[in-house]
Amino acid sequence: MTRKIGYARAHTNIALIKYWGKKDHELFLPMNSSLSLTLDAFYTDTQVIFDSSFAEDTLTINGELQPSDEINGLVRFLNVIREKEQTDLKAHVISHNIVPTAAGLASSASAYAALTGAIAQAFNWQLDHQALSRIARRGSGSATRSLFGGFVEWEMGVDDETSQAIPIDDAQWDIGMLVMILTRQKKDISSRVGMQHTVETSPFYTNWVETAAQDLKQMKAAIYRQDFQTVGELTEHSAMKMHATTFSANPPFFYFEPETIHAIRIIQALRKQGHHIYYTLDAGPNLKVLGKRSELESVRQALLEHYSSDQLILTQAGPGMRQLSADEWASLYPTREEDTSHDH
Ligand code: PMV
């Protein structure tokens, strides 16, 4: 009997310069390089077990076994791993998403970064975080960046070996994020489908790619000189340009809900009143507000006039992927699935 086990934790990240569009669907090579901030408050803990007695791959999230027809992405990723490792062992993946509220923010970024770390431990790979980022990329593009903490660039590269994450700055300065949960509705167009449709049909898409390179360059320079205002302005600009490619797709689609526009108006009004804040949003309706860490509590107070406190989550820069020990896992998640997991 062969049994290999590994454990890891990875935090989610929010892109300030967005990744939007693939040029290689097999390898997940992006059309443009991107840059994100890893967040403290949201992370995924994952245990992976490869066992010769398992008949199929399974995924359990927060104690719930996921339907087998909803784990195609995971199985595809595990096939990449099996090919690398020259094994046919099936895996049970047990994940816990740590999100302060039922925010619907559980992200594939932290999930695949944590899974990659757990797999590396299970197979005793001696790879650094950059090498692991190239593997996490095969699960989900944004996961590439979650291997590292702080500000992280995903260099698009030209092939499997060069498309990887690079830590830019630890973000231990006056910058943070306030996540606004506006609606808990599940998104109906995944980022994978949405980005592909815009690549194929939006006449704005070439502009997106061309201007993203320049935005990234300016963003890195602004981060290095800790120029909050420029970081904020570029963040908003990148998000709105990304979403403009969805509005201009054919047929059009978008991730905005009425609550999104309403919240943007509120952020703009607060900014007029002197708050240093900028918004961004991803393939969903919720806003993430970039602000000075020292000021975000007062922003939160101002937003409490419009939202309940469980809709407003304050967070700061978080760390990169970390492998966990079996003991750590056991104390975090006592008497869990690993003792009982078996196939029927
Ligand atoms: O890699 P995915 O499928 O999580 O796509 C991420 C797309 C955005 O969140 C919209 C942008 C980004 O860079 O994270």
PDB file of C-alpha atoms in Angstrom, residues 129-313:
ATOM      1  CA  HIS A 129       8.210  28.874  -3.965  1.00  0.00           C
ATOM      2  CA  GLN A 130       8.876  30.215  -7.431  1.00  0.00           C
ATOM      3  CA  ALA A 131       9.005  26.710  -8.877  1.00  0.00           C
ATOM      4  CA  LEU A 132       5.833  25.845  -6.950  1.00  0.00           C
ATOM      5  CA  SER A 133       4.126  28.937  -8.373  1.00  0.00           C
ATOM      6  CA  ARG A 134       4.610  27.488 -11.854  1.00  0.00           C
ATOM      7  CA  ILE A 135       2.796  24.357 -10.741  1.00  0.00           C
ATOM      8  CA  ALA A 136      -0.028  26.193  -8.918  1.00  0.00           C
ATOM      9  CA  ARG A 137      -0.554  28.144 -12.150  1.00  0.00           C
ATOM     10  CA  ARG A 138      -1.799  24.952 -13.803  1.00  0.00           C
ATOM     11  CA  GLY A 139      -4.733  24.873 -11.345  1.00  0.00           C
ATOM     12  CA  SER A 140      -5.744  28.516 -11.562  1.00  0.00           C
ATOM     13  CA  GLY A 141      -3.880  31.512 -12.919  1.00  0.00           C
ATOM     14  CA  SER A 142      -4.387  33.688  -9.864  1.00  0.00           C
ATOM     15  CA  ALA A 143      -3.012  30.880  -7.636  1.00  0.00           C
ATOM     16  CA  THR A 144       0.424  31.557  -9.138  1.00  0.00           C
ATOM     17  CA  ARG A 145       0.614  34.750  -7.064  1.00  0.00           C
ATOM     18  CA  SER A 146      -0.567  33.207  -3.768  1.00  0.00           C
ATOM     19  CA  LEU A 147       2.720  31.385  -3.198  1.00  0.00           C
ATOM     20  CA  PHE A 148       4.192  34.652  -1.939  1.00  0.00           C
ATOM     21  CA  GLY A 149       3.064  37.285   0.560  1.00  0.00           C
ATOM     22  CA  GLY A 150       2.766  41.051   0.074  1.00  0.00           C
ATOM     23  CA  PHE A 151       2.857  42.485  -3.440  1.00  0.00           C
ATOM     24  CA  VAL A 152       3.488  39.785  -6.003  1.00  0.00           C
ATOM     25  CA  GLU A 153       3.956  39.897  -9.740  1.00  0.00           C
ATOM     26  CA  TRP A 154       2.976  37.062 -12.020  1.00  0.00           C
ATOM     27  CA  GLU A 155       5.374  37.374 -14.921  1.00  0.00           C
ATOM     28  CA  MET A 156       3.523  36.104 -17.947  1.00  0.00           C
ATOM     29  CA  GLY A 157       6.664  34.490 -19.391  1.00  0.00           C
ATOM     30  CA  VAL A 158       6.772  32.670 -22.693  1.00  0.00           C
ATOM     31  CA  ASP A 159       6.468  29.044 -21.606  1.00  0.00           C
ATOM     32  CA  ASP A 160       5.867  26.713 -18.668  1.00  0.00           C
ATOM     33  CA  GLU A 161       9.291  27.462 -17.173  1.00  0.00           C
ATOM     34  CA  THR A 162       9.063  31.253 -17.297  1.00  0.00           C
ATOM     35  CA  SER A 163       5.458  32.003 -16.317  1.00  0.00           C
ATOM     36  CA  GLN A 164       5.825  32.399 -12.558  1.00  0.00           C
ATOM     37  CA  ALA A 165       5.444  34.562  -9.455  1.00  0.00           C
ATOM     38  CA  ILE A 166       7.996  37.055  -8.204  1.00  0.00           C
ATOM     39  CA  PRO A 167       7.737  38.749  -4.811  1.00  0.00           C
ATOM     40  CA  ILE A 168       7.876  42.532  -5.302  1.00  0.00           C
ATOM     41  CA  ASP A 169       7.508  44.020  -1.826  1.00  0.00           C
ATOM     42  CA  ASP A 170       6.361  42.771   1.574  1.00  0.00           C
ATOM     43  CA  ALA A 171       3.708  45.532   1.771  1.00  0.00           C
ATOM     44  CA  GLN A 172       4.581  46.204   5.385  1.00  0.00           C
ATOM     45  CA  TRP A 173       3.816  49.878   4.994  1.00  0.00           C
ATOM     46  CA  ASP A 174       0.722  52.002   5.258  1.00  0.00           C
ATOM     47  CA  ILE A 175      -1.521  50.062   2.909  1.00  0.00           C
ATOM     48  CA  GLY A 176      -4.404  47.676   3.446  1.00  0.00           C
ATOM     49  CA  MET A 177      -7.717  46.507   2.073  1.00  0.00           C
ATOM     50  CA  LEU A 178     -11.324  46.640   3.105  1.00  0.00           C
ATOM     51  CA  VAL A 179     -13.449  43.939   1.511  1.00  0.00           C
ATOM     52  CA  MET A 180     -17.099  44.872   0.980  1.00  0.00           C
ATOM     53  CA  ILE A 181     -19.542  41.981   0.782  1.00  0.00           C
ATOM     54  CA  LEU A 182     -22.382  43.499  -1.219  1.00  0.00           C
ATOM     55  CA  THR A 183     -24.285  40.423  -2.259  1.00  0.00           C
ATOM     56  CA  ARG A 184     -23.823  36.739  -1.626  1.00  0.00           C
ATOM     57  CA  GLN A 185     -25.161  35.788  -5.014  1.00  0.00           C
ATOM     58  CA  LYS A 186     -23.076  33.168  -6.791  1.00  0.00           C
ATOM     59  CA  LYS A 187     -21.494  34.420 -10.007  1.00  0.00           C
ATOM     60  CA  ASP A 188     -22.966  32.889 -13.134  1.00  0.00           C
ATOM     61  CA  ILE A 189     -20.016  33.448 -15.479  1.00  0.00           C
ATOM     62  CA  SER A 190     -16.745  32.034 -14.225  1.00  0.00           C
ATOM     63  CA  SER A 191     -13.523  33.954 -14.755  1.00  0.00           C
ATOM     64  CA  ARG A 192     -12.355  31.189 -17.087  1.00  0.00           C
ATOM     65  CA  VAL A 193     -15.366  31.481 -19.387  1.00  0.00           C
ATOM     66  CA  GLY A 194     -15.606  35.272 -19.058  1.00  0.00           C
ATOM     67  CA  MET A 195     -12.013  36.011 -19.948  1.00  0.00           C
ATOM     68  CA  GLN A 196     -12.040  33.659 -22.914  1.00  0.00           C
ATOM     69  CA  HIS A 197     -15.200  35.257 -24.299  1.00  0.00           C
ATOM     70  CA  THR A 198     -13.684  38.743 -24.081  1.00  0.00           C
ATOM     71  CA  VAL A 199     -10.437  37.608 -25.731  1.00  0.00           C
ATOM     72  CA  GLU A 200     -12.486  36.249 -28.614  1.00  0.00           C
ATOM     73  CA  THR A 201     -15.055  39.006 -29.051  1.00  0.00           C
ATOM     74  CA  SER A 202     -14.140  42.332 -27.433  1.00  0.00           C
ATOM     75  CA  PRO A 203     -12.650  44.913 -29.802  1.00  0.00           C
ATOM     76  CA  PHE A 204     -11.147  46.527 -26.687  1.00  0.00           C
ATOM     77  CA  TYR A 205      -9.146  43.445 -25.824  1.00  0.00           C
ATOM     78  CA  THR A 206      -5.977  44.413 -27.698  1.00  0.00           C
ATOM     79  CA  ASN A 207      -5.959  47.738 -25.827  1.00  0.00           C
ATOM     80  CA  TRP A 208      -6.267  45.828 -22.582  1.00  0.00           C
ATOM     81  CA  VAL A 209      -3.142  43.828 -23.314  1.00  0.00           C
ATOM     82  CA  GLU A 210      -1.167  46.800 -24.608  1.00  0.00           C
ATOM     83  CA  THR A 211      -1.955  49.112 -21.698  1.00  0.00           C
ATOM     84  CA  ALA A 212      -1.594  46.441 -18.993  1.00  0.00           C
ATOM     85  CA  ALA A 213       2.159  46.261 -19.608  1.00  0.00           C
ATOM     86  CA  GLN A 214       2.575  49.987 -19.072  1.00  0.00           C
ATOM     87  CA  ASP A 215       0.280  49.964 -16.012  1.00  0.00           C
ATOM     88  CA  LEU A 216       2.322  47.188 -14.455  1.00  0.00           C
ATOM     89  CA  LYS A 217       5.559  49.044 -14.949  1.00  0.00           C
ATOM     90  CA  GLN A 218       4.145  52.167 -13.339  1.00  0.00           C
ATOM     91  CA  MET A 219       2.596  50.134 -10.535  1.00  0.00           C
ATOM     92  CA  LYS A 220       5.893  48.533  -9.601  1.00  0.00           C
ATOM     93  CA  ALA A 221       7.643  51.906  -9.566  1.00  0.00           C
ATOM     94  CA  ALA A 222       4.868  53.338  -7.369  1.00  0.00           C
ATOM     95  CA  ILE A 223       5.110  50.398  -4.951  1.00  0.00           C
ATOM     96  CA  TYR A 224       8.877  50.766  -4.671  1.00  0.00           C
ATOM     97  CA  ARG A 225       8.515  54.420  -3.711  1.00  0.00           C
ATOM     98  CA  GLN A 226       5.465  53.665  -1.501  1.00  0.00           C
ATOM     99  CA  ASP A 227       3.386  56.124  -3.483  1.00  0.00           C
ATOM    100  CA  PHE A 228      -0.070  55.175  -2.264  1.00  0.00           C
ATOM    101  CA  GLN A 229      -2.040  57.518  -4.504  1.00  0.00           C
ATOM    102  CA  THR A 230      -0.507  56.218  -7.723  1.00  0.00           C
ATOM    103  CA  VAL A 231      -0.952  52.604  -6.562  1.00  0.00           C
ATOM    104  CA  GLY A 232      -4.626  53.384  -5.917  1.00  0.00           C
ATOM    105  CA  GLU A 233      -5.254  55.191  -9.192  1.00  0.00           C
ATOM    106  CA  LEU A 234      -3.630  52.428 -11.230  1.00  0.00           C
ATOM    107  CA  THR A 235      -5.615  49.811  -9.302  1.00  0.00           C
ATOM    108  CA  GLU A 236      -8.939  51.405 -10.170  1.00  0.00           C
ATOM    109  CA  HIS A 237      -7.916  52.017 -13.747  1.00  0.00           C
ATOM    110  CA  SER A 238      -6.849  48.396 -14.288  1.00  0.00           C
ATOM    111  CA  ALA A 239     -10.073  47.020 -12.805  1.00  0.00           C
ATOM    112  CA  MET A 240     -12.306  49.264 -14.881  1.00  0.00           C
ATOM    113  CA  LYS A 241     -10.415  48.509 -18.076  1.00  0.00           C
ATOM    114  CA  MET A 242     -10.769  44.796 -17.403  1.00  0.00           C
ATOM    115  CA  HIS A 243     -14.499  45.172 -16.868  1.00  0.00           C
ATOM    116  CA  ALA A 244     -14.770  47.341 -19.997  1.00  0.00           C
ATOM    117  CA  THR A 245     -13.705  44.291 -22.003  1.00  0.00           C
ATOM    118  CA  THR A 246     -16.735  42.426 -20.643  1.00  0.00           C
ATOM    119  CA  PHE A 247     -19.154  45.269 -21.456  1.00  0.00           C
ATOM    120  CA  SER A 248     -17.700  45.374 -24.966  1.00  0.00           C
ATOM    121  CA  ALA A 249     -17.781  41.607 -25.535  1.00  0.00           C
ATOM    122  CA  ASN A 250     -20.271  40.204 -28.013  1.00  0.00           C
ATOM    123  CA  PRO A 251     -22.731  39.278 -26.626  1.00  0.00           C
ATOM    124  CA  PRO A 252     -21.918  41.554 -23.686  1.00  0.00           C
ATOM    125  CA  PHE A 253     -21.863  40.475 -20.071  1.00  0.00           C
ATOM    126  CA  PHE A 254     -20.716  42.000 -16.823  1.00  0.00           C
ATOM    127  CA  TYR A 255     -20.079  41.267 -13.168  1.00  0.00           C
ATOM    128  CA  PHE A 256     -21.646  44.460 -11.824  1.00  0.00           C
ATOM    129  CA  GLU A 257     -24.835  44.291  -9.784  1.00  0.00           C
ATOM    130  CA  PRO A 258     -26.840  47.360  -8.760  1.00  0.00           C
ATOM    131  CA  GLU A 259     -25.172  47.092  -5.336  1.00  0.00           C
ATOM    132  CA  THR A 260     -21.775  47.390  -7.045  1.00  0.00           C
ATOM    133  CA  ILE A 261     -22.549  50.743  -8.671  1.00  0.00           C
ATOM    134  CA  HIS A 262     -24.125  51.970  -5.472  1.00  0.00           C
ATOM    135  CA  ALA A 263     -20.980  51.084  -3.509  1.00  0.00           C
ATOM    136  CA  ILE A 264     -18.695  52.716  -6.104  1.00  0.00           C
ATOM    137  CA  ARG A 265     -20.718  55.924  -5.722  1.00  0.00           C
ATOM    138  CA  ILE A 266     -20.252  55.781  -1.968  1.00  0.00           C
ATOM    139  CA  ILE A 267     -16.490  55.249  -2.305  1.00  0.00           C
ATOM    140  CA  GLN A 268     -16.261  58.157  -4.724  1.00  0.00           C
ATOM    141  CA  ALA A 269     -18.200  60.384  -2.321  1.00  0.00           C
ATOM    142  CA  LEU A 270     -15.977  59.390   0.594  1.00  0.00           C
ATOM    143  CA  ARG A 271     -12.941  60.132  -1.531  1.00  0.00           C
ATOM    144  CA  LYS A 272     -14.303  63.601  -2.242  1.00  0.00           C
ATOM    145  CA  GLN A 273     -14.582  64.075   1.494  1.00  0.00           C
ATOM    146  CA  GLY A 274     -10.870  63.382   1.825  1.00  0.00           C
ATOM    147  CA  HIS A 275     -10.611  59.620   2.378  1.00  0.00           C
ATOM    148  CA  HIS A 276      -7.700  58.077   0.490  1.00  0.00           C
ATOM    149  CA  ILE A 277      -9.459  55.064  -0.994  1.00  0.00           C
ATOM    150  CA  TYR A 278      -9.693  53.280  -4.335  1.00  0.00           C
ATOM    151  CA  TYR A 279     -11.807  50.329  -5.402  1.00  0.00           C
ATOM    152  CA  THR A 280     -11.248  47.211  -7.443  1.00  0.00           C
ATOM    153  CA  LEU A 281     -13.420  44.223  -8.320  1.00  0.00           C
ATOM    154  CA  ASP A 282     -12.950  40.823  -9.889  1.00  0.00           C
ATOM    155  CA  ALA A 283     -15.209  38.318 -11.616  1.00  0.00           C
ATOM    156  CA  GLY A 284     -17.993  39.068  -9.147  1.00  0.00           C
ATOM    157  CA  PRO A 285     -20.002  41.982  -7.740  1.00  0.00           C
ATOM    158  CA  ASN A 286     -18.154  42.666  -4.482  1.00  0.00           C
ATOM    159  CA  LEU A 287     -15.770  45.584  -4.033  1.00  0.00           C
ATOM    160  CA  LYS A 288     -12.325  45.564  -2.505  1.00  0.00           C
ATOM    161  CA  VAL A 289     -11.227  48.963  -1.279  1.00  0.00           C
ATOM    162  CA  LEU A 290      -7.549  49.804  -1.169  1.00  0.00           C
ATOM    163  CA  GLY A 291      -6.673  52.289   1.528  1.00  0.00           C
ATOM    164  CA  LYS A 292      -4.019  53.456   3.929  1.00  0.00           C
ATOM    165  CA  ARG A 293      -3.949  50.938   6.723  1.00  0.00           C
ATOM    166  CA  SER A 294      -3.882  53.676   9.340  1.00  0.00           C
ATOM    167  CA  GLU A 295      -7.073  55.197   7.895  1.00  0.00           C
ATOM    168  CA  LEU A 296      -9.139  52.152   6.979  1.00  0.00           C
ATOM    169  CA  GLU A 297     -10.824  51.898  10.366  1.00  0.00           C
ATOM    170  CA  SER A 298     -12.286  55.370   9.915  1.00  0.00           C
ATOM    171  CA  VAL A 299     -13.364  54.398   6.394  1.00  0.00           C
ATOM    172  CA  ARG A 300     -15.064  51.363   7.885  1.00  0.00           C
ATOM    173  CA  GLN A 301     -16.838  53.576  10.401  1.00  0.00           C
ATOM    174  CA  ALA A 302     -18.072  55.826   7.576  1.00  0.00           C
ATOM    175  CA  LEU A 303     -19.282  52.800   5.600  1.00  0.00           C
ATOM    176  CA  LEU A 304     -21.204  51.504   8.615  1.00  0.00           C
ATOM    177  CA  GLU A 305     -23.778  54.163   7.794  1.00  0.00           C
ATOM    178  CA  HIS A 306     -24.642  52.116   4.722  1.00  0.00           C
ATOM    179  CA  TYR A 307     -23.592  48.559   5.523  1.00  0.00           C
ATOM    180  CA  SER A 308     -23.637  46.136   8.420  1.00  0.00           C
ATOM    181  CA  SER A 309     -20.351  45.291  10.075  1.00  0.00           C
ATOM    182  CA  ASP A 310     -20.332  41.716   8.755  1.00  0.00           C
ATOM    183  CA  GLN A 311     -20.295  43.143   5.225  1.00  0.00           C
ATOM    184  CA  LEU A 312     -17.055  45.025   5.864  1.00  0.00           C
ATOM    185  CA  ILE A 313     -13.862  43.066   6.396  1.00  0.00           C
TER     186      ILE A 313
END
